[in-house]
Each structure stands twice: as structure tokens, then as C-alpha cells.
mmCIF file of C-alpha atoms in Angstrom:
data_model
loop_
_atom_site.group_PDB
_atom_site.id
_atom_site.type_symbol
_atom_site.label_atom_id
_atom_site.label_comp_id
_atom_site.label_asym_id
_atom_site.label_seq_id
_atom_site.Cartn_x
_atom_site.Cartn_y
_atom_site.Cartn_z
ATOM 1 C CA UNK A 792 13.689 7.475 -9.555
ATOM 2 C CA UNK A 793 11.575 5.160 -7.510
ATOM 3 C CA UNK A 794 10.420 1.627 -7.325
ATOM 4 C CA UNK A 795 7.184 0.446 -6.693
ATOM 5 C CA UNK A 796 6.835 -3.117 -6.185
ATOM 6 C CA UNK A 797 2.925 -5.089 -6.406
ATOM 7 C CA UNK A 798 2.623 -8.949 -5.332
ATOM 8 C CA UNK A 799 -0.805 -10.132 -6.039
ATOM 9 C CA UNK A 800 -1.822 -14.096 -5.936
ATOM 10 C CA UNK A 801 -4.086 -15.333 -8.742
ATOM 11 C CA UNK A 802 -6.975 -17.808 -7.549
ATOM 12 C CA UNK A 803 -5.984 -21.478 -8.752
ATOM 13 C CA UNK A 804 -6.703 -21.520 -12.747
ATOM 14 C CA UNK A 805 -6.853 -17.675 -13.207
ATOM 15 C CA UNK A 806 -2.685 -17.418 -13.791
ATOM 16 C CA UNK A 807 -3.759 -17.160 -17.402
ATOM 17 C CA UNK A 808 -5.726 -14.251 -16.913
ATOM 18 C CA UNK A 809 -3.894 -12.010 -14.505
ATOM 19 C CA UNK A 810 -1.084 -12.784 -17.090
ATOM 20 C CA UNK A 811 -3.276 -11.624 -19.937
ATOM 21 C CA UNK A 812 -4.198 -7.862 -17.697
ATOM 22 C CA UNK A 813 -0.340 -7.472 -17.153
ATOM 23 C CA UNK A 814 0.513 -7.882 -20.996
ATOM 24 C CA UNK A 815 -2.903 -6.068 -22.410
ATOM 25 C CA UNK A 816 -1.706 -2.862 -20.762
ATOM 26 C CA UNK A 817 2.240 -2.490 -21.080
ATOM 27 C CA UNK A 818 1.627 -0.289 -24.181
ATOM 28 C CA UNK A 819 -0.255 1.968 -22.086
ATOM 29 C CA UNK A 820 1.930 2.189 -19.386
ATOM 30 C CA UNK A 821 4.458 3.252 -22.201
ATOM 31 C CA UNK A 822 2.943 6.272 -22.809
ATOM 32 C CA UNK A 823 1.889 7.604 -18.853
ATOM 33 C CA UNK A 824 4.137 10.373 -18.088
ATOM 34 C CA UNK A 825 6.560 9.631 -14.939
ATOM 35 C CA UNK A 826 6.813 5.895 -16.086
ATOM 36 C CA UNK A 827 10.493 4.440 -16.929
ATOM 37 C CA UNK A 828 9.557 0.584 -16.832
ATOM 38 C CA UNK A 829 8.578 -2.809 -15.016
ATOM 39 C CA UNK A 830 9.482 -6.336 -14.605
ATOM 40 C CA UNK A 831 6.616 -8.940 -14.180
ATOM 41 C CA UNK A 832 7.616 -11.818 -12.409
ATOM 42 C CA UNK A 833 5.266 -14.923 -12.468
ATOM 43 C CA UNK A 834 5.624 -17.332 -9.762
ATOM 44 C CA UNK A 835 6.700 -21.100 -11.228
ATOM 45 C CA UNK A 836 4.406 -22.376 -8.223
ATOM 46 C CA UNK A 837 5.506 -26.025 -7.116
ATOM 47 C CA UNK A 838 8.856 -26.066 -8.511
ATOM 48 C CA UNK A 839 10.655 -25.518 -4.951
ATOM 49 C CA UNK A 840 8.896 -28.449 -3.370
ATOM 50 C CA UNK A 841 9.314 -30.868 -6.072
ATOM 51 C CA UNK A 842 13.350 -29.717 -6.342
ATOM 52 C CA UNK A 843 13.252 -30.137 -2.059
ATOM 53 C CA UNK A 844 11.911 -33.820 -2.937
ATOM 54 C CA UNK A 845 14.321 -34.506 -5.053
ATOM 55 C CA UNK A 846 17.121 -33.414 -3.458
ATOM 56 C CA UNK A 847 16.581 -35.105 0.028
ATOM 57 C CA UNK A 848 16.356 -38.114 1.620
ATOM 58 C CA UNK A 849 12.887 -39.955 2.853
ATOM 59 C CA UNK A 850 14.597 -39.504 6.393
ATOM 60 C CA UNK A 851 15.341 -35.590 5.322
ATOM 61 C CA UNK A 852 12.187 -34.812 4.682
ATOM 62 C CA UNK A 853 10.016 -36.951 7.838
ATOM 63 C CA UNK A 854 12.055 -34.554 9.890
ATOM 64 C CA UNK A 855 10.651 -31.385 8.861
ATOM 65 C CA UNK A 856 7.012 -31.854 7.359
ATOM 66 C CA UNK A 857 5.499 -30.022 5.537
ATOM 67 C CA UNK A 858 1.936 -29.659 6.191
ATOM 68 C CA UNK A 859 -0.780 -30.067 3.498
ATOM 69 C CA UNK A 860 -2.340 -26.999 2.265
ATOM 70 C CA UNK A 861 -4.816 -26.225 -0.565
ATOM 71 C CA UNK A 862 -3.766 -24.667 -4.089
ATOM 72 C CA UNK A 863 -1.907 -21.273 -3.083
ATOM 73 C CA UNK A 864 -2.448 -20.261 -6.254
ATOM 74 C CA UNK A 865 0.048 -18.408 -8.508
ATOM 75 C CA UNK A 866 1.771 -15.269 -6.866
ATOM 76 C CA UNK A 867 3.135 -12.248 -9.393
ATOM 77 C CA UNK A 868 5.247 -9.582 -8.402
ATOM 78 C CA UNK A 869 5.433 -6.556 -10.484
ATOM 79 C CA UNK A 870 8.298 -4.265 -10.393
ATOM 80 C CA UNK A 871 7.721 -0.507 -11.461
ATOM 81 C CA UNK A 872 10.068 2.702 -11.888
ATOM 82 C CA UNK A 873 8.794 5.651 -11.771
ATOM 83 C CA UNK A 874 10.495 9.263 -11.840
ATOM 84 C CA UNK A 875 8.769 9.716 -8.406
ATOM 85 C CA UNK A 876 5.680 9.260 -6.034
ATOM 86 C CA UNK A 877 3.720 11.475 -7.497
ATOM 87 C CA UNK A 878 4.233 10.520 -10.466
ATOM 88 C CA UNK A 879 2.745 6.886 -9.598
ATOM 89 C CA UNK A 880 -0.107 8.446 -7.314
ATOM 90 C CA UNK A 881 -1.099 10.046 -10.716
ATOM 91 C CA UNK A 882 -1.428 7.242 -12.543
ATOM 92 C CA UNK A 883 -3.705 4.987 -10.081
ATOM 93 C CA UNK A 884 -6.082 7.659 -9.696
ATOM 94 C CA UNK A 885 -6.387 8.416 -13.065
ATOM 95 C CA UNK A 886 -6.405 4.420 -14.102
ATOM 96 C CA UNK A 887 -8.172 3.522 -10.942
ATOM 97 C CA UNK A 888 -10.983 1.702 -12.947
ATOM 98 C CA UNK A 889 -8.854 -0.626 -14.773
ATOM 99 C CA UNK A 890 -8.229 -3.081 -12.113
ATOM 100 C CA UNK A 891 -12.119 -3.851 -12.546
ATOM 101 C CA UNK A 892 -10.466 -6.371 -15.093
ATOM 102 C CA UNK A 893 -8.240 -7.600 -12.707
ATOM 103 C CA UNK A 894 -9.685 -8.582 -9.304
ATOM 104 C CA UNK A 895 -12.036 -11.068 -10.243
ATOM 105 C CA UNK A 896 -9.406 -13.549 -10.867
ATOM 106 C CA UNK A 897 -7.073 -12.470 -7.464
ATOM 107 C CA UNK A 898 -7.274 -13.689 -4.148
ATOM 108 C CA UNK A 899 -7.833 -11.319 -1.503
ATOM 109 C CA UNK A 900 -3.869 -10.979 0.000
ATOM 110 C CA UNK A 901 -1.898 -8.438 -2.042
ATOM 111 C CA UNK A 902 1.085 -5.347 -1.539
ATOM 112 C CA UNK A 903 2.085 -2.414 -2.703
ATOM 113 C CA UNK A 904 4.598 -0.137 -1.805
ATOM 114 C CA UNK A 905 7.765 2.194 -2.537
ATOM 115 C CA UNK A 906 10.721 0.696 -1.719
ATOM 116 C CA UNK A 907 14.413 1.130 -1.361
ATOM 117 C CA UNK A 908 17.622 -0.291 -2.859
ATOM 118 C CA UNK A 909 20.043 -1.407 -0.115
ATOM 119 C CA UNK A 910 23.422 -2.941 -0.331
ATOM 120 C CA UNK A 911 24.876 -5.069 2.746
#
């Protein structure tokens, strides 16, 4: 077996929709040979920062600014199995159109790649 992990970030306002793509096809995915499950993770964007301000001090947080930054939007990260590389390689070619749907509503930075499982 192998993993395949995807991060994509959805422009500001679009979470809805990349959301939408990920659920519309899971039935599909199902059914493609080679294909033993996911996990979609949806970033809760703004959380961290608001537990950071909560948990320190006004002096806590002078010392190590933050600096402004526009909406990062929402980040996903998908987490595939698959009973091997070809397996995967198989499916994007054949579905290779079906992002079409998707990358309107993305912003350009996104991976994907096989990975490991390590213990320390």
C-alpha cells in the first residue's frame, strides 16, 4: 500500500466549493480499481492565532510579532491509499479532466506526492 498526500489552498470564500469537489466525487473514487481510501482534512484557518492571543500576555506577544498578511485562504490536505503507484498514476490520467471543476477556486501553491510512514 501507498499514501499519497495533496495540500491545496482555496482562494478566500471558495472553502465551500473545493469542499463541495472533494465530497461530489468520493463515490467515484469508491469504485477506481487500486483505491483503499482517503481522509480530507480542512484547515480551521484562524483558530491558532486567536488560541496564541488568548493564551499570552500583551508583553508575550510584542515580543514576537506577527506580521500582517492578507487572507491565506483555507488550506486542505487530502490523504489517499492506494495499492501502489501505478495504481494512482492510472487514475489521474484517466480523471485528468476533472480538476477543470476544481482550480478555479485554488490558489496557485499546491503538493502532491508519495510518502512514507516513519516512526522515531
Amino acid at each position: 500500500m501507498v499514501t499519497f498526500i495533496i495540500t491545496v489552498t482555496a482562494q478566500p470564500g471558495h472553502d465551500a466549493d473545493v469542499t463541495r469537489f472533494y465530497e461530489e466525487i468520493e463515490p467515484m473514487m469508491k469504485e477506481v480499481d487500486g483505491f483503499v481510501g482517503r481522509k480530507l482534512y480542512r484547515a480551521r484557518t484562524g483558530t491558532m492565532v486567536e488560541a496564541v492571543k488568548k493564551a499570552y500576555t500583551a508583553e508575550e506577544l510584542a515580543a514576537h510579532p506577527e506580521p500582517p498578511h492578507e487572507d491565506p485562504g483555507t488550506q486542505f490536505i487530502i490523504i489517499e491509499e492506494w495499492e501502489s503507484v501505478d495504481k494512482r498514476i492510472a487514475f489521474g490520467k484517466a480523471n485528468g479532466n476533472r480538476n477543470k471543476d476544481l482550480i478555479p477556486h485554488l490558489l496557485p501553491s499546491h503538493t502532491h506526492e508519495f510518502y512514507e510512514e516513519f516512526s522515531a
